[in-house]
Amino acid sequence: MSARLTTVRRALLDAPADRLVEALAAALAKEYAVTGLELLLVDYRLAALLPLLDGQAVTRPGDPAWRSFDHQAEVTAGQVCYVPVTVRGERTGVLRYTPVPAAETTRAELAEIATLLGHELQAATAGTDRYAVASRTRRLTLAAEMQWELLPGRSRSHPAFSLAGQLEPSYAVRGDSFDWAEQEGRLHLSVLNGHGDGMNAALLTSLATYALRNARRAGLALADQAALADQAVFAQHRGDVHVETLLLELDLRTGVMQAVDAGSPRLLVLRAGEVLDQPLEAQFPLGMFETSQYTPQSFTLRTGDRLFIVSDGVSDAAGANSRYGESALERFVRRTGTLAPFQAIRSLLGDVRSFVGNDLDDDAVAVCLDWTGPAH
């Protein structure tokens, strides 16, 4: 690490949680002669890049800032440079600065600094609301606030997989959610759809998510995780409400997937350009009965497979004269083959919003998982 890179890193580490970008701007001006620094944060809806310090939101598709964000690469426009702020696949936004350094090594260091900033932003969120507030174009409902705080992130990368998820309507989501974690060569993924509306749905999904995490962290097998969460929801609500859930556990060394379909969202597989339904044994949603038993089933992914998991809020989204429907969903999934998972879900939900003509009336969740091959 160069001396000036070390100096910038120290400036970030020493900065107050809510003044990271100001501290970075001062350090870059001194060490790299960089001016005009700005952090553009992606909003909850994935429709705008919002400036933290000053300026206008970037919403136009094809803008250099969006090209940097979408393609996760450095983009220059005249004497302005854009670099993605991303940590382990979690896309926070884009760092914009000027002028563009002539030396490739300098640009590489500035790209590395953008990643360092991403790490510090993740650490700082426990101590300040500044970046969460700056990522919003309007106020979240209380239920949506709870749902977003519940998420592990919106995207993740690994040598064996790429993963992304998104909630709609982003500023008023209620019962739809997802969760993931990787540990000891396995990826755990759950997609949930809590019964009901508003705060009741958000509280129900939160209960199921924490119950599943508690069981997973205790080392329980997939079926036992479902059973524990089922009992937790039933004990609280006595069968009056339930949570439709898909539980997945992927062995990253073999591509073998275990699944428990507890009244789950729709699972589609994109393989070699064709959209396939992965048949799963339908079992009771979590919390419906006092003593439900769950049985996992297995299937094996092929290298290059893409999994799309969507709730009924996608296919049932109502336009002026019809619903979005399964056929439109499958056609769109087929067209996403060249896109990264994050771009794929952003494009899918953008297409559904265009079909509806506004925000969705019902909750929707979309998760995309690419299996890129066994991890060693």
Short mmCIF file of C-alpha atoms in Angstrom, two decimals:
data_model
loop_
_atom_site.label_atom_id
_atom_site.label_comp_id
_atom_site.label_asym_id
_atom_site.label_seq_id
_atom_site.Cartn_x
_atom_site.Cartn_y
_atom_site.Cartn_z
CA MET A 1 0.00 0.00 0.00
CA SER A 2 1.42 3.37 -1.02
CA ALA A 3 2.09 6.06 1.57
CA ARG A 4 -0.67 8.33 0.33
CA LEU A 5 -3.14 5.46 0.22
CA THR A 6 -2.23 4.69 3.83
CA THR A 7 -2.79 8.35 4.73
CA VAL A 8 -6.26 8.36 3.14
CA ARG A 9 -7.16 5.11 4.87
CA ARG A 10 -6.14 6.60 8.22
CA ALA A 11 -8.27 9.69 7.52
CA LEU A 12 -11.31 7.45 6.95
CA LEU A 13 -10.65 5.41 10.08
CA ASP A 14 -10.30 8.53 12.22
CA ALA A 15 -13.32 10.38 10.79
CA PRO A 16 -16.60 10.69 12.75
CA ALA A 17 -19.24 8.25 11.47
CA ASP A 18 -21.34 11.00 9.91
CA ARG A 19 -18.39 12.87 8.29
CA LEU A 20 -16.72 10.14 6.26
CA VAL A 21 -17.11 11.78 2.87
CA GLU A 22 -15.99 15.21 4.08
CA ALA A 23 -12.88 13.63 5.64
CA LEU A 24 -12.24 11.69 2.44
CA ALA A 25 -12.61 14.84 0.30
CA ALA A 26 -10.03 16.67 2.38
CA ALA A 27 -7.57 13.77 2.27
CA LEU A 28 -7.94 13.25 -1.49
CA ALA A 29 -7.51 16.94 -2.19
CA LYS A 30 -4.23 16.90 -0.27
CA GLU A 31 -2.82 13.56 -1.44
CA TYR A 32 -4.23 13.22 -4.98
CA ALA A 33 -5.20 16.79 -5.98
CA VAL A 34 -8.77 15.54 -6.41
CA THR A 35 -11.58 18.08 -6.29
CA GLY A 36 -15.33 17.96 -6.69
CA LEU A 37 -15.73 14.75 -4.70
CA GLU A 38 -19.28 13.44 -4.34
CA LEU A 39 -20.85 10.20 -3.11
CA LEU A 40 -23.94 9.16 -5.05
CA LEU A 41 -26.04 6.72 -3.02
CA VAL A 42 -28.51 4.36 -4.69
CA ASP A 43 -32.03 4.87 -3.38
CA TYR A 44 -34.30 2.17 -1.97
CA ARG A 45 -36.21 1.85 -5.24
CA LEU A 46 -33.02 1.43 -7.34
CA ALA A 47 -34.26 4.30 -9.48
CA ALA A 48 -32.01 7.20 -8.45
CA LEU A 49 -28.43 7.92 -7.44
CA LEU A 50 -28.69 10.57 -4.73
CA PRO A 51 -25.85 13.00 -3.89
CA LEU A 52 -24.80 13.05 -0.25
CA LEU A 53 -23.22 16.51 -0.27
CA ASP A 54 -24.85 18.62 -2.97
CA GLY A 55 -26.38 18.49 -6.42
CA GLN A 56 -29.17 16.79 -8.32
CA ALA A 57 -30.29 13.18 -8.25
CA VAL A 58 -29.16 11.08 -11.22
CA THR A 59 -32.15 9.26 -12.72
CA ARG A 60 -31.44 9.17 -16.45
CA PRO A 61 -30.59 5.65 -17.72
CA GLY A 62 -27.25 5.62 -19.51
CA ASP A 63 -25.80 8.44 -17.43
CA PRO A 64 -22.09 7.80 -16.69
CA ALA A 65 -22.91 7.39 -13.00
CA TRP A 66 -25.46 4.66 -13.76
CA ARG A 67 -23.09 2.96 -16.20
CA SER A 68 -20.46 2.79 -13.46
CA PHE A 69 -23.04 1.46 -11.00
CA ASP A 70 -24.60 -1.10 -13.36
CA HIS A 71 -21.37 -2.44 -14.85
CA GLN A 72 -19.33 -2.08 -11.65
CA ALA A 73 -16.50 -0.38 -13.50
CA GLU A 74 -14.69 2.92 -13.77
CA VAL A 75 -16.39 5.30 -16.21
CA THR A 76 -14.99 8.65 -17.36
CA ALA A 77 -16.86 11.54 -18.93
CA GLY A 78 -14.50 14.34 -19.88
CA GLN A 79 -12.59 15.22 -16.72
CA VAL A 80 -15.09 13.52 -14.41
CA CYS A 81 -14.50 9.98 -13.17
CA TYR A 82 -17.00 7.58 -11.60
CA VAL A 83 -16.06 4.45 -9.60
CA PRO A 84 -18.41 2.00 -7.86
CA VAL A 85 -18.63 1.85 -4.07
CA THR A 86 -19.17 -1.84 -3.45
CA VAL A 87 -18.23 -4.27 -0.67
CA ARG A 88 -18.44 -8.06 -1.20
CA GLY A 89 -21.01 -7.46 -3.91
CA GLU A 90 -23.16 -5.08 -1.83
CA ARG A 91 -23.64 -2.01 -4.04
CA THR A 92 -23.85 1.23 -2.09
CA GLY A 93 -23.44 3.74 -4.87
CA VAL A 94 -20.81 5.58 -6.92
CA LEU A 95 -17.93 7.90 -6.02
CA ARG A 96 -17.54 10.85 -8.42
CA TYR A 97 -14.41 12.97 -8.61
CA THR A 98 -12.46 15.28 -10.89
CA PRO A 99 -10.03 15.62 -12.62
CA VAL A 100 -9.29 12.21 -14.13
CA PRO A 101 -5.68 11.25 -13.28
CA ALA A 102 -3.48 10.40 -16.24
CA ALA A 103 -1.66 7.59 -14.43
CA GLU A 104 -3.44 4.25 -14.42
CA THR A 105 -1.90 3.39 -11.04
CA THR A 106 -3.45 6.52 -9.53
CA ARG A 107 -6.88 5.65 -10.89
CA ALA A 108 -6.47 2.13 -9.48
CA GLU A 109 -5.68 3.57 -6.05
CA LEU A 110 -8.73 5.81 -6.19
CA ALA A 111 -10.88 2.80 -7.11
CA GLU A 112 -9.45 0.99 -4.09
CA ILE A 113 -10.28 4.01 -1.94
CA ALA A 114 -13.90 3.77 -3.10
CA THR A 115 -13.96 0.20 -1.76
CA LEU A 116 -12.40 1.35 1.51
CA LEU A 117 -15.14 3.96 1.74
CA GLY A 118 -17.73 1.22 1.22
CA HIS A 119 -16.34 -0.74 4.18
CA GLU A 120 -16.38 2.36 6.38
CA LEU A 121 -19.95 3.21 5.34
CA GLN A 122 -21.06 -0.27 6.38
CA ALA A 123 -19.35 0.12 9.75
CA ALA A 124 -20.71 3.64 10.24
CA THR A 125 -24.39 2.73 9.79
CA ALA A 126 -24.51 1.48 13.39
CA GLY A 127 -23.65 4.96 14.62
CA THR A 128 -25.41 7.40 12.28
CA ASP A 129 -28.61 7.73 10.25
CA ARG A 130 -27.07 10.14 7.76
CA TYR A 131 -26.45 7.68 4.93
CA ALA A 132 -29.77 5.87 5.35
CA VAL A 133 -31.64 9.19 5.22
CA ALA A 134 -29.62 10.38 2.21
CA SER A 135 -30.61 7.22 0.31
CA ARG A 136 -34.31 8.10 0.36
CA THR A 137 -36.36 10.15 -2.06
CA ARG A 138 -39.29 10.17 0.37
CA ARG A 139 -40.24 8.90 3.80
CA LEU A 140 -40.57 5.16 4.40
CA THR A 141 -43.65 3.79 6.13
CA LEU A 142 -42.96 2.31 9.55
CA ALA A 143 -43.55 -1.20 8.21
CA ALA A 144 -41.08 -0.58 5.38
CA GLU A 145 -38.52 0.80 7.84
CA MET A 146 -38.72 -2.48 9.75
CA GLN A 147 -38.46 -4.61 6.63
CA TRP A 148 -35.38 -2.85 5.26
CA GLU A 149 -33.63 -3.02 8.63
CA LEU A 150 -34.32 -6.77 8.65
CA LEU A 151 -32.46 -7.45 5.39
CA PRO A 152 -28.88 -8.79 5.23
CA GLY A 153 -28.22 -6.52 2.24
CA ARG A 154 -29.37 -6.35 -1.37
CA SER A 155 -26.53 -8.12 -3.16
CA ARG A 156 -23.68 -10.49 -2.46
CA SER A 157 -20.81 -11.96 -4.46
CA HIS A 158 -18.72 -15.08 -3.90
CA PRO A 159 -16.49 -17.23 -6.13
CA ALA A 160 -19.31 -19.79 -6.34
CA PHE A 161 -22.36 -17.54 -6.63
CA SER A 162 -23.80 -14.07 -7.14
CA LEU A 163 -26.97 -13.06 -5.34
CA ALA A 164 -29.35 -10.10 -5.23
CA GLY A 165 -32.77 -9.28 -3.84
CA GLN A 166 -35.22 -6.37 -3.86
CA LEU A 167 -38.53 -5.42 -2.22
CA GLU A 168 -41.48 -3.55 -3.75
CA PRO A 169 -43.13 -1.14 -3.20
CA SER A 170 -39.78 -0.05 -1.81
CA TYR A 171 -41.04 2.81 0.37
CA ALA A 172 -44.16 1.00 1.63
CA VAL A 173 -43.34 -2.74 1.64
CA ARG A 174 -45.09 -4.76 4.33
CA GLY A 175 -44.81 -8.55 4.60
CA ASP A 176 -42.43 -9.66 1.84
CA SER A 177 -38.76 -10.16 2.72
CA PHE A 178 -35.67 -12.30 2.25
CA ASP A 179 -32.66 -13.38 4.27
CA TRP A 180 -29.32 -15.02 3.52
CA ALA A 181 -26.08 -16.08 5.16
CA GLU A 182 -23.06 -18.14 4.18
CA GLN A 183 -21.17 -20.36 6.57
CA GLU A 184 -18.97 -23.45 6.40
CA GLY A 185 -19.30 -23.89 2.66
CA ARG A 186 -23.07 -23.43 2.54
CA LEU A 187 -25.37 -20.62 1.47
CA HIS A 188 -28.62 -20.31 3.41
CA LEU A 189 -31.41 -18.40 1.68
CA SER A 190 -35.00 -17.77 2.71
CA VAL A 191 -37.74 -15.81 0.94
CA LEU A 192 -40.82 -14.91 2.98
CA ASN A 193 -44.30 -13.57 2.42
CA GLY A 194 -46.09 -12.66 5.64
CA HIS A 195 -49.89 -12.81 5.71
CA GLY A 196 -51.80 -9.57 6.32
CA ASP A 197 -51.27 -5.86 5.82
CA GLY A 198 -49.24 -3.00 7.21
CA MET A 199 -47.53 -3.36 10.56
CA ASN A 200 -49.14 -6.73 11.27
CA ALA A 201 -47.48 -8.23 8.20
CA ALA A 202 -44.12 -6.62 9.02
CA LEU A 203 -44.20 -7.91 12.61
CA LEU A 204 -45.17 -11.38 11.43
CA THR A 205 -42.35 -11.58 8.88
CA SER A 206 -39.87 -10.25 11.45
CA LEU A 207 -40.88 -12.97 13.91
CA ALA A 208 -40.45 -15.70 11.28
CA THR A 209 -37.10 -14.31 10.12
CA TYR A 210 -35.63 -14.13 13.61
CA ALA A 211 -36.94 -17.61 14.42
CA LEU A 212 -35.27 -18.99 11.28
CA ARG A 213 -32.00 -17.20 12.13
CA ASN A 214 -32.11 -18.53 15.67
CA ALA A 215 -32.56 -22.09 14.43
CA ARG A 216 -29.90 -21.71 11.72
CA ARG A 217 -27.36 -20.26 14.14
CA ALA A 218 -28.04 -23.15 16.52
CA GLY A 219 -26.89 -25.51 13.77
CA LEU A 220 -30.28 -27.12 13.12
CA ALA A 221 -30.98 -28.94 9.87
CA LEU A 222 -33.16 -27.23 7.26
CA ALA A 223 -36.36 -29.10 8.15
CA ASP A 224 -35.84 -28.36 11.85
CA GLN A 225 -35.32 -24.67 11.07
CA ALA A 226 -38.71 -24.65 9.39
CA ALA A 227 -40.30 -26.54 12.29
CA LEU A 228 -38.92 -24.17 14.92
CA ALA A 229 -40.08 -21.08 13.00
CA ASP A 230 -43.48 -22.73 12.45
CA GLN A 231 -43.86 -23.29 16.20
CA ALA A 232 -42.77 -19.73 17.00
CA VAL A 233 -45.34 -18.20 14.65
CA PHE A 234 -48.13 -20.55 15.81
CA ALA A 235 -47.36 -19.91 19.48
CA GLN A 236 -47.79 -16.18 18.89
CA HIS A 237 -50.81 -16.21 16.57
CA ARG A 238 -52.49 -19.64 17.10
CA GLY A 239 -52.98 -20.25 13.39
CA ASP A 240 -54.77 -16.99 12.60
CA VAL A 241 -51.98 -15.87 10.26
CA HIS A 242 -49.11 -17.59 8.50
CA VAL A 243 -45.90 -16.95 6.55
CA GLU A 244 -45.36 -18.43 3.10
CA THR A 245 -41.69 -19.33 2.98
CA LEU A 246 -39.11 -20.93 0.73
CA LEU A 247 -36.04 -22.23 2.56
CA LEU A 248 -32.94 -23.11 0.54
CA GLU A 249 -29.52 -24.42 1.54
CA LEU A 250 -26.85 -24.65 -1.17
CA ASP A 251 -23.69 -26.71 -0.77
CA LEU A 252 -21.06 -24.48 -2.36
CA ARG A 253 -18.72 -27.41 -3.03
CA THR A 254 -21.18 -29.56 -4.98
CA GLY A 255 -24.10 -27.40 -6.16
CA VAL A 256 -26.59 -29.63 -4.32
CA MET A 257 -29.57 -27.60 -3.14
CA GLN A 258 -31.89 -28.60 -0.31
CA ALA A 259 -35.30 -26.96 -0.26
CA VAL A 260 -38.34 -26.74 1.98
CA ASP A 261 -41.36 -25.29 0.22
CA ALA A 262 -43.61 -23.96 2.99
CA GLY A 263 -46.28 -22.43 0.77
CA SER A 264 -43.46 -20.59 -0.90
CA PRO A 265 -43.01 -17.92 -3.57
CA ARG A 266 -42.45 -19.06 -7.17
CA LEU A 267 -39.09 -20.65 -8.07
CA LEU A 268 -37.89 -20.50 -11.69
CA VAL A 269 -34.64 -21.84 -13.15
CA LEU A 270 -33.00 -20.23 -16.17
CA ARG A 271 -30.79 -22.90 -17.75
CA ALA A 272 -29.10 -22.54 -21.12
CA GLY A 273 -31.59 -19.87 -22.18
CA GLU A 274 -34.68 -21.84 -21.19
CA VAL A 275 -36.96 -21.11 -18.24
CA LEU A 276 -37.80 -24.22 -16.24
CA ASP A 277 -40.10 -24.76 -13.27
CA GLN A 278 -38.32 -26.54 -10.44
CA PRO A 279 -40.98 -28.83 -8.95
CA LEU A 280 -41.12 -28.69 -5.17
CA GLU A 281 -43.33 -30.55 -2.72
CA ALA A 282 -45.83 -28.04 -1.32
CA GLN A 283 -45.92 -28.06 2.47
CA PHE A 284 -47.82 -26.00 5.03
CA PRO A 285 -46.88 -22.33 5.50
CA LEU A 286 -45.18 -21.45 8.76
CA GLY A 287 -47.60 -20.96 11.65
CA MET A 288 -50.68 -22.53 10.09
CA PHE A 289 -50.84 -25.55 12.42
CA GLU A 290 -49.37 -26.43 15.80
CA THR A 291 -47.31 -29.47 14.80
CA SER A 292 -46.42 -29.29 11.11
CA GLN A 293 -43.67 -31.60 9.92
CA TYR A 294 -41.32 -30.51 7.13
CA THR A 295 -39.38 -32.67 4.70
CA PRO A 296 -36.54 -31.26 2.60
CA GLN A 297 -35.99 -32.29 -0.99
CA SER A 298 -32.82 -31.98 -3.06
CA PHE A 299 -31.87 -31.01 -6.58
CA THR A 300 -28.53 -30.22 -8.17
CA LEU A 301 -27.66 -26.99 -9.91
CA ARG A 302 -25.61 -26.94 -13.08
CA THR A 303 -22.84 -24.41 -13.54
CA GLY A 304 -24.39 -21.35 -15.15
CA ASP A 305 -27.88 -21.92 -13.70
CA ARG A 306 -29.85 -18.89 -12.57
CA LEU A 307 -32.59 -19.12 -9.95
CA PHE A 308 -35.36 -16.52 -9.78
CA ILE A 309 -37.59 -16.49 -6.71
CA VAL A 310 -40.58 -14.15 -6.88
CA SER A 311 -43.67 -13.68 -4.77
CA ASP A 312 -47.18 -13.54 -6.22
CA GLY A 313 -47.02 -9.75 -6.04
CA VAL A 314 -45.00 -9.87 -9.29
CA SER A 315 -47.17 -12.08 -11.49
CA ASP A 316 -50.42 -10.73 -9.96
CA ALA A 317 -49.46 -7.07 -10.43
CA ALA A 318 -52.47 -5.42 -12.05
CA GLY A 319 -52.23 -3.09 -15.02
CA ALA A 320 -55.06 -1.14 -16.64
CA ASN A 321 -56.72 -4.16 -18.26
CA SER A 322 -54.85 -7.27 -17.15
CA ARG A 323 -52.31 -8.80 -14.80
CA TYR A 324 -48.59 -9.08 -15.44
CA GLY A 325 -48.96 -12.86 -15.51
CA GLU A 326 -46.74 -15.93 -15.60
CA SER A 327 -46.02 -15.73 -19.33
CA ALA A 328 -44.65 -12.18 -19.09
CA LEU A 329 -42.61 -13.19 -16.05
CA GLU A 330 -41.03 -16.13 -17.86
CA ARG A 331 -40.30 -14.06 -20.97
CA PHE A 332 -38.58 -11.40 -18.90
CA VAL A 333 -36.57 -13.93 -16.89
CA ARG A 334 -35.36 -15.43 -20.17
CA ARG A 335 -34.14 -12.02 -21.32
CA THR A 336 -32.06 -11.41 -18.18
CA GLY A 337 -29.42 -14.03 -18.99
CA THR A 338 -26.71 -11.48 -19.83
CA LEU A 339 -27.38 -9.28 -16.81
CA ALA A 340 -25.82 -9.57 -13.37
CA PRO A 341 -28.34 -10.63 -10.68
CA PHE A 342 -28.60 -7.09 -9.28
CA GLN A 343 -29.36 -5.67 -12.71
CA ALA A 344 -31.74 -8.55 -13.44
CA ILE A 345 -34.00 -7.91 -10.44
CA ARG A 346 -33.82 -4.14 -10.94
CA SER A 347 -34.89 -4.59 -14.56
CA LEU A 348 -37.65 -7.08 -13.71
CA LEU A 349 -39.26 -4.93 -11.04
CA GLY A 350 -38.84 -1.84 -13.22
CA ASP A 351 -40.72 -3.67 -15.97
CA VAL A 352 -43.50 -4.61 -13.53
CA ARG A 353 -43.78 -0.99 -12.34
CA SER A 354 -44.00 0.18 -15.96
CA PHE A 355 -46.76 -2.37 -16.59
CA VAL A 356 -48.70 -1.20 -13.54
CA GLY A 357 -47.98 2.46 -14.25
CA ASN A 358 -46.95 3.26 -10.68
CA ASP A 359 -45.88 1.57 -7.46
CA LEU A 360 -47.28 -1.90 -6.89
CA ASP A 361 -50.42 -2.18 -4.74
CA ASP A 362 -49.38 -5.53 -3.30
CA ASP A 363 -46.03 -6.50 -1.82
CA ALA A 364 -43.50 -8.15 -4.10
CA VAL A 365 -40.09 -9.68 -3.52
CA ALA A 366 -37.62 -10.84 -6.15
CA VAL A 367 -34.38 -12.71 -5.50
CA CYS A 368 -31.90 -13.82 -8.17
CA LEU A 369 -29.14 -16.38 -7.56
CA ASP A 370 -26.46 -17.31 -10.10
CA TRP A 371 -24.54 -20.55 -9.54
CA THR A 372 -21.10 -20.02 -11.08
CA GLY A 373 -19.52 -23.31 -10.05
CA PRO A 374 -18.12 -25.18 -7.05
CA ALA A 375 -16.02 -23.22 -4.55
CA HIS A 376 -12.69 -24.71 -3.53
#
